[in-house]
Every structure is written in structure tokens, then in C-alpha cells.
Amino acid sequence: MIQHMGEEPIALDASALGDYWPGIQLYYPPVKYAPSLGIYEDMEQAASRMVKHAHFTNAHTLIFDLEDGCRQKEMSRTLLRQELPKLRKVNERVTIAIRANSFRTDEYEEDMKLVRDMGEYIDVVMLAKAGESYGAAEVRDLSSFLISINPHITIQPIIEHPKSLKIAPDLMQYDTVKHVVFGIHDFSKALGIHITPEHWIEELFYFINQMIFEARIAGKGVIGGVETLIGSNIMPDKFVEPHDVRRWLDLHGDNESRVVYKHACQEAAMGLTGKQVIHPGHIHLCKTAYTPSPTEINQKVAILKAAIEADALLGGAIKFDGEMLDPPMFGKALQTLLRAHALRALKTSDMEFALHVLQLMPAQVVRQNWPYGILL
């Protein structure tokens, strides 16, 4: 139970922590250009590729891009009408996101017809160039539309212009918005900043922090920039510990993989809740950067157990592995467990322990540690 001031204790379970996070999002072109042939796929070829790759993806989220990355928009919408029910039947865990065109354009209206018809198979609508034309009213109207179709569909506004960042708190005020996306390429273009694939985090660091600051206040997550690098080497899924990943990168990784992994580690350290990639080979690499490793989870559990045993969880300090730890460090240890849960990587026993720790804390402390919940 969590005790609120002047209220009865509230029962707490995993649902109170909010939805699962977007995690690693893969851009998946519905109808793809085939460079070897010099032409676009036909419907049969695109459907076959969907079965081969999309059905068994290890990404947390599949983004079906109907905006800038899509040339064959109408054919792509037709393909999604045909294939989304099959995808959902085969893969219930993957989050299905539709990247829609700019608000109230002709293509946007066609996208919304697709969402209306396929609402039961769609989890997220990503709104390109959010707020650039009509401000926060874009998210308000899209929210009303989605609630009438399927109240479980959420919105991820893509902030791609300085004036959208300026009104970020207004874009985040709606319950349908759980996470916002930093559209680094259009954003940097609007500012006249020439970012590089290797150093874009440093080049946009000030603006990333602005967005994180506003999102944290609003209790929303931030999805990091899309990586455009395409390497040739793919790290096997068996590598999950940081030292194993670094060893693979040293021995087998290419420069592209090293850069992408470095960026993912930086974004995870900043508390971001998702990251976008265009190369399937970067999915597991970024998942290992974003997701606490089994060793890290075991360490944080041990820290929290030691804090509880010493009655220091809410005040006091303990010595752990040669370091002095106090409540802020205990809060970070708890955040690590909750982050693993949000990325579907926390085993049941550790989740039960995390809930036990939360139940020992006052509501205000819980809010400080985890602003994403639906009850707190």
C-alpha cells in the first residue's frame, strides 16, 4: 500500500507504473524501393517481406512510416490494411506505430482513414511536425479522434522545429501523449545546424536537455534521435552484459556499430525512454544499451535489500561495495528496476520486489522516482 497524505493507502501493482516504454523503434518501410532492380516493390513482394522480417522482429516497436520516408503512400496504406491483422495475430508483443503525415494535409486525412479502419491493430500514431501549423490544437483534435476509435491508441508528437519545442509543455498536456519524439534531422535543418551521424548528440545537446526537462515535469518520456548509419556487422543476441558487448565491438564491430552503441548508452544515461533505428542489425545493440543488464539488476536489488535491512531506505546511509549510499542512490537503484520493467526485461520475482520497495515509500517519494505512473 502507498499512503497519501490524509488518504487511505492505495494498493499498488505493476499497472500503476504506466505502460511499457517505446524502447527500440525500428523504421519499417511498408513498400520499399529495391536499389538492385531500380523499382519499388509490388504488393506481393512487400507482403512477403513483411512476413519474413516484420512478423519476427526483436524491436520493441515497428514504425510504419507514411510520411517523409514513404514514396508509395497509397500502396503502403493498402498494404497495411491487408497485413496489420496478420502481424498482430503472429506477434502480440510488438508495438505497432503509424507515422502519419502533417496535420490536416491531404495525406494526413488519408492516414486517418487507415487508422479509423485498422484501429484495433494500431497502438501509436506518431504525428509528424507536431504543432508547427496549428499548435497544440493538433494533438487535441487527434486525441479526440483516436478516443472515438480506440481509447488505447496513444500519440507520439514528433518535435521537428524550434517553435514546436517552445510549446512542448502544451503538446504534452494530453493524456493520450505518453512519449514525445525528438526529430533531430528536421529540427537541425530548421535551425541551420549541420549535424553529423557521429556527433549529433553533442551538436544538439542543449535542445535535447530542454526537451527532457519539459518532459520530466509533465511525466512523459522522450524518444531519442534516429540513427542513419548502416553497418555490416550484427551483434548476436546472446551478448547482453556490457563487457560482452564491448568485447564484441572491439573484435567484430564496425565503426557504425560503435557509434550507434555509444549514442544509445548516452541516451539511456539521460533517461530517454526510446530510440529509433533504421537498420535491423542495430536493434539488439541498442537494446543492450537501453536495458539494465542482469548483473546490474542483481546489484540494484542487493542495494535496496541492504537499505531496507538497515532501515535506511527513507533516511540514513549504508556502506555497499566500498561506497557510501543514501536515499537518492536508493531511488536510482529502484529506477533501474522500473526501467527494466518498462522495457519488458524484469523477471517476475524482481518485479514483485520492486513493488514491495515502492509500497514502503510515501507517495511523494514515489512520484519523484517514477513520474510515469497512471495512479500517482
Short mmCIF file of C-alpha atoms in Angstrom, two decimals:
data_model
loop_
_atom_site.label_atom_id
_atom_site.label_comp_id
_atom_site.label_asym_id
_atom_site.label_seq_id
_atom_site.Cartn_x
_atom_site.Cartn_y
_atom_site.Cartn_z
CA MET A 1 0.00 0.00 0.00
CA ILE A 2 1.07 3.60 -0.60
CA GLN A 3 -0.07 6.17 1.92
CA HIS A 4 -1.14 9.56 0.57
CA MET A 5 -1.46 12.48 2.97
CA GLY A 6 -4.90 12.35 4.55
CA GLU A 7 -5.98 9.41 2.41
CA GLU A 8 -6.42 5.69 2.73
CA PRO A 9 -3.48 3.61 1.46
CA ILE A 10 -3.63 2.74 -2.23
CA ALA A 11 -2.97 -0.81 -3.43
CA LEU A 12 -0.10 -0.87 -5.91
CA ASP A 13 0.52 -3.28 -8.76
CA ALA A 14 2.50 -3.17 -11.98
CA SER A 15 -0.31 -1.43 -13.87
CA ALA A 16 0.16 1.64 -11.67
CA LEU A 17 3.61 2.13 -13.16
CA GLY A 18 2.20 3.08 -16.54
CA ASP A 19 2.51 1.46 -19.96
CA TYR A 20 5.57 -0.27 -21.32
CA TRP A 21 8.02 2.12 -22.93
CA PRO A 22 8.51 2.53 -26.71
CA GLY A 23 12.02 1.06 -26.37
CA ILE A 24 13.91 0.42 -29.58
CA GLN A 25 11.81 1.52 -32.52
CA LEU A 26 12.59 0.22 -35.99
CA TYR A 27 11.57 2.24 -39.03
CA TYR A 28 9.92 -0.25 -41.35
CA PRO A 29 9.04 0.94 -44.89
CA PRO A 30 5.71 -0.61 -45.92
CA VAL A 31 6.56 -0.50 -49.64
CA LYS A 32 10.30 -0.39 -50.21
CA TYR A 33 12.49 0.77 -53.08
CA ALA A 34 14.67 -2.03 -54.43
CA PRO A 35 18.02 -0.49 -55.48
CA SER A 36 19.14 -3.67 -57.24
CA LEU A 37 16.10 -3.52 -59.51
CA GLY A 38 15.72 0.25 -59.67
CA ILE A 39 11.98 -0.01 -58.92
CA TYR A 40 9.60 -0.18 -55.96
CA GLU A 41 8.20 -3.46 -54.67
CA ASP A 42 4.79 -4.56 -55.76
CA MET A 43 2.16 -5.64 -53.22
CA GLU A 44 3.16 -9.29 -53.31
CA GLN A 45 6.84 -8.53 -52.73
CA ALA A 46 6.08 -6.10 -49.90
CA ALA A 47 3.75 -8.58 -48.20
CA SER A 48 6.35 -11.33 -48.48
CA ARG A 49 8.98 -9.08 -46.87
CA MET A 50 6.54 -8.25 -44.08
CA VAL A 51 6.10 -11.93 -43.27
CA LYS A 52 9.83 -12.59 -43.42
CA HIS A 53 11.02 -9.66 -41.32
CA ALA A 54 8.27 -7.74 -39.53
CA HIS A 55 6.49 -10.76 -38.09
CA PHE A 56 9.50 -11.87 -36.07
CA THR A 57 11.25 -8.60 -35.30
CA ASN A 58 13.05 -8.24 -31.98
CA ALA A 59 12.34 -4.49 -31.89
CA HIS A 60 10.03 -3.18 -29.18
CA THR A 61 8.19 -1.04 -31.76
CA LEU A 62 7.69 -1.15 -35.52
CA ILE A 63 7.21 2.27 -37.12
CA PHE A 64 5.36 2.13 -40.41
CA ASP A 65 6.39 5.42 -41.96
CA LEU A 66 3.79 7.06 -44.19
CA GLU A 67 5.50 10.47 -44.16
CA ASP A 68 8.92 11.57 -45.44
CA GLY A 69 10.33 8.08 -45.89
CA CYS A 70 7.37 6.86 -47.93
CA ARG A 71 7.07 7.48 -51.68
CA GLN A 72 4.29 4.99 -52.44
CA LYS A 73 1.82 6.26 -49.83
CA GLU A 74 -1.44 4.90 -51.15
CA MET A 75 0.02 1.48 -51.92
CA SER A 76 1.56 1.47 -48.43
CA ARG A 77 -1.79 2.15 -46.80
CA THR A 78 -3.37 -0.62 -48.86
CA LEU A 79 -0.61 -2.99 -47.76
CA LEU A 80 -1.12 -2.12 -44.09
CA ARG A 81 -4.86 -2.73 -44.34
CA GLN A 82 -4.05 -6.17 -45.66
CA GLU A 83 -1.11 -7.08 -43.40
CA LEU A 84 -1.63 -5.47 -39.96
CA PRO A 85 -4.20 -8.06 -38.81
CA LYS A 86 -1.77 -10.84 -39.75
CA LEU A 87 1.11 -9.13 -37.95
CA ARG A 88 -0.89 -8.66 -34.77
CA LYS A 89 -2.00 -12.27 -34.81
CA VAL A 90 1.57 -13.54 -35.09
CA ASN A 91 3.31 -11.02 -32.82
CA GLU A 92 1.23 -9.73 -29.91
CA ARG A 93 4.15 -8.12 -28.07
CA VAL A 94 5.44 -5.71 -30.68
CA THR A 95 4.06 -2.17 -30.57
CA ILE A 96 2.61 -1.06 -33.91
CA ALA A 97 3.12 2.63 -34.70
CA ILE A 98 1.94 4.61 -37.71
CA ARG A 99 3.96 7.71 -38.58
CA ALA A 100 1.31 9.99 -40.04
CA ASN A 101 1.76 12.98 -42.30
CA SER A 102 1.50 16.58 -41.10
CA PHE A 103 -1.79 17.62 -39.52
CA ARG A 104 -4.68 18.42 -41.86
CA THR A 105 -2.78 17.79 -45.08
CA ASP A 106 -4.48 15.63 -47.71
CA GLU A 107 -2.17 12.73 -46.90
CA TYR A 108 -2.91 13.12 -43.19
CA GLU A 109 -6.62 12.73 -43.90
CA GLU A 110 -5.92 9.53 -45.83
CA ASP A 111 -3.74 8.30 -42.96
CA MET A 112 -6.59 8.89 -40.52
CA LYS A 113 -8.91 6.81 -42.69
CA LEU A 114 -6.39 3.97 -42.33
CA VAL A 115 -6.25 4.48 -38.55
CA ARG A 116 -10.04 4.51 -38.36
CA ASP A 117 -10.31 1.26 -40.32
CA MET A 118 -7.37 -0.50 -38.59
CA GLY A 119 -7.75 0.99 -35.11
CA GLU A 120 -7.81 -2.34 -33.30
CA TYR A 121 -4.38 -3.23 -34.72
CA ILE A 122 -2.62 0.11 -34.06
CA ASP A 123 -1.03 1.15 -30.76
CA VAL A 124 0.53 4.52 -31.57
CA VAL A 125 0.09 7.37 -34.02
CA MET A 126 3.25 9.39 -34.47
CA LEU A 127 2.37 12.93 -35.57
CA ALA A 128 4.98 14.40 -37.89
CA LYS A 129 5.89 18.08 -37.49
CA ALA A 130 3.64 18.28 -34.43
CA GLY A 131 2.38 21.73 -33.57
CA GLU A 132 4.06 23.53 -36.45
CA SER A 133 0.87 24.67 -38.21
CA TYR A 134 -1.88 24.80 -35.56
CA GLY A 135 -0.05 24.47 -32.26
CA ALA A 136 -1.28 22.16 -29.52
CA ALA A 137 -4.73 22.05 -31.16
CA GLU A 138 -3.28 19.40 -33.48
CA VAL A 139 -2.75 16.99 -30.59
CA ARG A 140 -6.08 17.95 -29.03
CA ASP A 141 -8.04 17.17 -32.20
CA LEU A 142 -6.10 13.98 -32.93
CA SER A 143 -6.72 12.87 -29.35
CA SER A 144 -10.45 13.32 -29.74
CA PHE A 145 -10.40 11.39 -33.00
CA LEU A 146 -8.42 8.48 -31.56
CA ILE A 147 -10.51 8.22 -28.41
CA SER A 148 -13.58 7.77 -30.58
CA ILE A 149 -11.88 4.89 -32.42
CA ASN A 150 -9.79 3.12 -29.81
CA PRO A 151 -9.01 4.82 -26.47
CA HIS A 152 -5.89 2.69 -26.11
CA ILE A 153 -4.12 4.33 -29.06
CA THR A 154 -1.57 6.87 -27.87
CA ILE A 155 0.09 9.79 -29.66
CA GLN A 156 3.80 10.43 -30.02
CA PRO A 157 4.24 14.01 -31.24
CA ILE A 158 7.44 14.43 -33.25
CA ILE A 159 9.12 17.71 -32.35
CA GLU A 160 10.89 18.77 -35.51
CA HIS A 161 11.04 22.57 -35.27
CA PRO A 162 12.15 25.13 -32.64
CA LYS A 163 8.63 26.52 -32.33
CA SER A 164 7.36 23.02 -31.51
CA LEU A 165 9.98 22.71 -28.78
CA LYS A 166 8.87 26.10 -27.47
CA ILE A 167 5.32 24.81 -26.98
CA ALA A 168 6.40 21.33 -25.85
CA PRO A 169 4.55 21.62 -22.49
CA ASP A 170 1.32 22.32 -24.40
CA LEU A 171 1.87 19.34 -26.71
CA MET A 172 2.48 17.10 -23.69
CA GLN A 173 -0.56 18.14 -21.66
CA TYR A 174 -2.90 15.48 -23.10
CA ASP A 175 -3.35 12.04 -21.55
CA THR A 176 -3.01 10.44 -24.96
CA VAL A 177 0.62 11.59 -25.08
CA LYS A 178 2.93 9.30 -23.12
CA HIS A 179 6.17 9.98 -25.00
CA VAL A 180 7.47 12.61 -27.43
CA VAL A 181 9.98 12.12 -30.25
CA PHE A 182 12.94 14.37 -30.97
CA GLY A 183 13.08 14.64 -34.77
CA ILE A 184 16.75 15.56 -34.94
CA HIS A 185 17.15 15.88 -38.70
CA ASP A 186 14.28 18.27 -39.44
CA PHE A 187 14.97 20.12 -36.18
CA SER A 188 18.61 20.73 -37.04
CA LYS A 189 17.67 21.72 -40.60
CA ALA A 190 15.24 24.32 -39.26
CA LEU A 191 18.00 25.80 -37.10
CA GLY A 192 20.62 25.63 -39.83
CA ILE A 193 22.77 23.29 -37.76
CA HIS A 194 24.68 20.75 -39.82
CA ILE A 195 24.73 17.72 -37.58
CA THR A 196 26.90 14.68 -38.22
CA PRO A 197 26.00 10.98 -37.81
CA GLU A 198 28.85 10.57 -35.33
CA HIS A 199 28.35 13.61 -33.08
CA TRP A 200 24.71 14.71 -33.31
CA ILE A 201 24.12 14.28 -29.56
CA GLU A 202 26.84 16.79 -28.72
CA GLU A 203 25.71 19.10 -31.53
CA LEU A 204 22.09 19.13 -30.27
CA PHE A 205 22.82 18.56 -26.58
CA TYR A 206 21.27 21.85 -25.40
CA PHE A 207 17.97 21.17 -27.14
CA ILE A 208 17.81 17.52 -26.05
CA ASN A 209 18.13 18.66 -22.46
CA GLN A 210 15.39 21.24 -22.94
CA MET A 211 13.04 18.53 -24.12
CA ILE A 212 14.00 16.15 -21.32
CA PHE A 213 13.44 18.92 -18.77
CA GLU A 214 9.92 19.69 -20.01
CA ALA A 215 9.01 16.02 -20.39
CA ARG A 216 10.15 15.16 -16.88
CA ILE A 217 7.94 17.88 -15.41
CA ALA A 218 4.99 16.59 -17.44
CA GLY A 219 5.67 12.96 -16.53
CA LYS A 220 6.28 11.99 -20.16
CA GLY A 221 9.06 10.06 -21.83
CA VAL A 222 11.41 11.18 -24.60
CA ILE A 223 12.36 9.06 -27.60
CA GLY A 224 15.84 9.78 -28.93
CA GLY A 225 17.03 10.53 -32.41
CA VAL A 226 17.02 8.14 -35.32
CA GLU A 227 20.40 6.73 -36.32
CA THR A 228 21.10 6.89 -40.04
CA LEU A 229 24.32 4.86 -40.01
CA ILE A 230 24.17 1.48 -41.72
CA GLY A 231 26.84 -1.03 -40.78
CA SER A 232 27.53 -4.55 -41.98
CA ASN A 233 28.17 -6.49 -38.76
CA ILE A 234 25.35 -7.64 -36.48
CA MET A 235 25.93 -8.50 -32.83
CA PRO A 236 24.45 -11.87 -31.76
CA ASP A 237 21.55 -11.78 -29.31
CA LYS A 238 23.48 -13.83 -26.72
CA PHE A 239 25.54 -10.77 -25.73
CA VAL A 240 23.68 -8.84 -23.00
CA GLU A 241 26.30 -7.81 -20.43
CA PRO A 242 28.18 -4.54 -21.12
CA HIS A 243 31.63 -6.19 -21.03
CA ASP A 244 30.48 -8.80 -23.57
CA VAL A 245 29.13 -6.07 -25.84
CA ARG A 246 32.35 -4.07 -25.61
CA ARG A 247 34.40 -7.18 -26.36
CA TRP A 248 32.27 -7.93 -29.45
CA LEU A 249 32.61 -4.33 -30.62
CA ASP A 250 36.38 -4.47 -30.17
CA LEU A 251 36.76 -7.77 -32.02
CA HIS A 252 33.97 -7.77 -34.60
CA GLY A 253 32.14 -4.43 -34.59
CA ASP A 254 32.41 -1.87 -37.37
CA ASN A 255 32.66 1.88 -36.84
CA GLU A 256 28.92 2.32 -37.40
CA SER A 257 28.05 -0.14 -34.63
CA ARG A 258 30.45 1.52 -32.21
CA VAL A 259 28.93 4.95 -32.85
CA VAL A 260 25.34 3.74 -32.54
CA TYR A 261 26.10 1.89 -29.30
CA LYS A 262 27.83 4.93 -27.85
CA HIS A 263 24.83 7.11 -28.70
CA ALA A 264 22.38 4.59 -27.20
CA CYS A 265 24.40 4.47 -23.97
CA GLN A 266 24.41 8.27 -23.78
CA GLU A 267 20.66 8.48 -24.35
CA ALA A 268 19.94 5.76 -21.80
CA ALA A 269 22.07 7.62 -19.24
CA MET A 270 19.98 10.72 -19.89
CA GLY A 271 16.83 8.75 -19.03
CA LEU A 272 15.33 8.55 -22.51
CA THR A 273 12.54 6.02 -22.95
CA GLY A 274 13.12 5.01 -26.56
CA LYS A 275 15.43 5.17 -29.54
CA GLN A 276 14.90 4.90 -33.28
CA VAL A 277 16.99 2.92 -35.77
CA ILE A 278 16.70 2.16 -39.47
CA HIS A 279 18.98 -0.89 -39.53
CA PRO A 280 17.60 -4.14 -38.03
CA GLY A 281 21.15 -5.08 -37.05
CA HIS A 282 21.21 -2.22 -34.56
CA ILE A 283 18.13 -3.35 -32.62
CA HIS A 284 19.81 -5.72 -30.17
CA LEU A 285 22.85 -3.46 -29.86
CA CYS A 286 20.64 -0.57 -28.73
CA LYS A 287 18.52 -2.81 -26.52
CA THR A 288 21.60 -3.79 -24.53
CA ALA A 289 22.46 -0.10 -24.07
CA TYR A 290 18.95 0.90 -23.01
CA THR A 291 18.09 -2.12 -20.87
CA PRO A 292 19.74 -2.77 -17.50
CA SER A 293 21.79 -5.97 -17.68
CA PRO A 294 21.09 -8.98 -15.44
CA THR A 295 24.21 -8.18 -13.40
CA GLU A 296 23.13 -4.56 -12.92
CA ILE A 297 19.64 -5.63 -11.84
CA ASN A 298 21.08 -8.07 -9.29
CA GLN A 299 23.31 -5.34 -7.89
CA LYS A 300 20.43 -2.85 -7.52
CA VAL A 301 18.28 -5.48 -5.80
CA ALA A 302 21.13 -6.14 -3.36
CA ILE A 303 21.48 -2.40 -2.65
CA LEU A 304 17.79 -2.00 -1.91
CA LYS A 305 17.68 -5.08 0.28
CA ALA A 306 20.64 -3.76 2.26
CA ALA A 307 18.92 -0.38 2.63
CA ILE A 308 15.72 -2.00 3.90
CA GLU A 309 17.61 -4.22 6.31
CA ALA A 310 19.42 -1.17 7.74
CA ASP A 311 16.14 0.81 7.89
CA ALA A 312 17.82 3.47 5.73
CA LEU A 313 15.50 3.46 2.70
CA LEU A 314 13.93 6.81 3.58
CA GLY A 315 16.73 8.25 5.70
CA GLY A 316 20.23 7.22 6.62
CA ALA A 317 23.17 5.71 4.78
CA ILE A 318 24.81 2.35 4.21
CA LYS A 319 28.20 1.15 3.05
CA PHE A 320 27.93 -1.05 -0.03
CA ASP A 321 30.90 -2.41 -2.00
CA GLY A 322 33.17 0.31 -0.68
CA GLU A 323 30.76 3.16 -1.41
CA MET A 324 28.55 5.23 0.90
CA LEU A 325 24.94 5.19 -0.33
CA ASP A 326 21.91 7.17 0.87
CA PRO A 327 18.24 7.66 -0.24
CA PRO A 328 18.98 9.39 -3.60
CA MET A 329 21.12 6.39 -4.57
CA PHE A 330 18.40 4.03 -3.38
CA GLY A 331 15.96 5.91 -5.62
CA LYS A 332 18.27 5.44 -8.60
CA ALA A 333 18.56 1.74 -7.82
CA LEU A 334 14.78 1.50 -7.81
CA GLN A 335 14.59 3.43 -11.08
CA THR A 336 16.88 0.84 -12.66
CA LEU A 337 14.44 -1.95 -11.77
CA LEU A 338 11.46 0.04 -13.00
CA ARG A 339 13.30 0.89 -16.22
CA ALA A 340 13.94 -2.81 -16.83
CA HIS A 341 10.25 -3.50 -16.25
CA ALA A 342 9.22 -0.72 -18.66
CA LEU A 343 11.43 -2.36 -21.31
CA ARG A 344 9.94 -5.82 -20.66
CA ALA A 345 13.18 -7.14 -19.18
CA LEU A 346 12.46 -7.64 -15.47
CA LYS A 347 11.69 -11.11 -14.22
CA THR A 348 8.61 -11.63 -12.05
CA SER A 349 10.43 -12.05 -8.73
CA ASP A 350 12.36 -8.82 -9.20
CA MET A 351 9.18 -7.01 -10.22
CA GLU A 352 7.47 -8.17 -7.05
CA PHE A 353 10.42 -6.92 -5.02
CA ALA A 354 10.33 -3.52 -6.78
CA LEU A 355 6.63 -3.18 -5.94
CA HIS A 356 7.44 -4.08 -2.32
CA VAL A 357 10.01 -1.25 -2.21
CA LEU A 358 7.50 1.19 -3.70
CA GLN A 359 4.96 0.24 -1.05
CA LEU A 360 7.44 1.25 1.65
CA MET A 361 7.70 4.77 0.26
CA PRO A 362 5.46 7.84 0.70
CA ALA A 363 3.55 8.85 -2.41
CA GLN A 364 5.63 11.98 -2.95
CA VAL A 365 8.84 9.96 -2.99
CA VAL A 366 7.31 7.55 -5.49
CA ARG A 367 6.41 10.46 -7.77
CA GLN A 368 9.98 11.74 -7.56
CA ASN A 369 11.37 8.37 -8.57
CA TRP A 370 8.79 7.43 -11.22
CA PRO A 371 6.61 10.14 -12.79
CA TYR A 372 5.15 7.90 -15.49
CA GLY A 373 2.53 6.07 -13.43
CA ILE A 374 -1.18 6.34 -14.01
CA LEU A 375 -2.26 6.40 -10.36
CA LEU A 376 0.39 8.54 -8.69
#
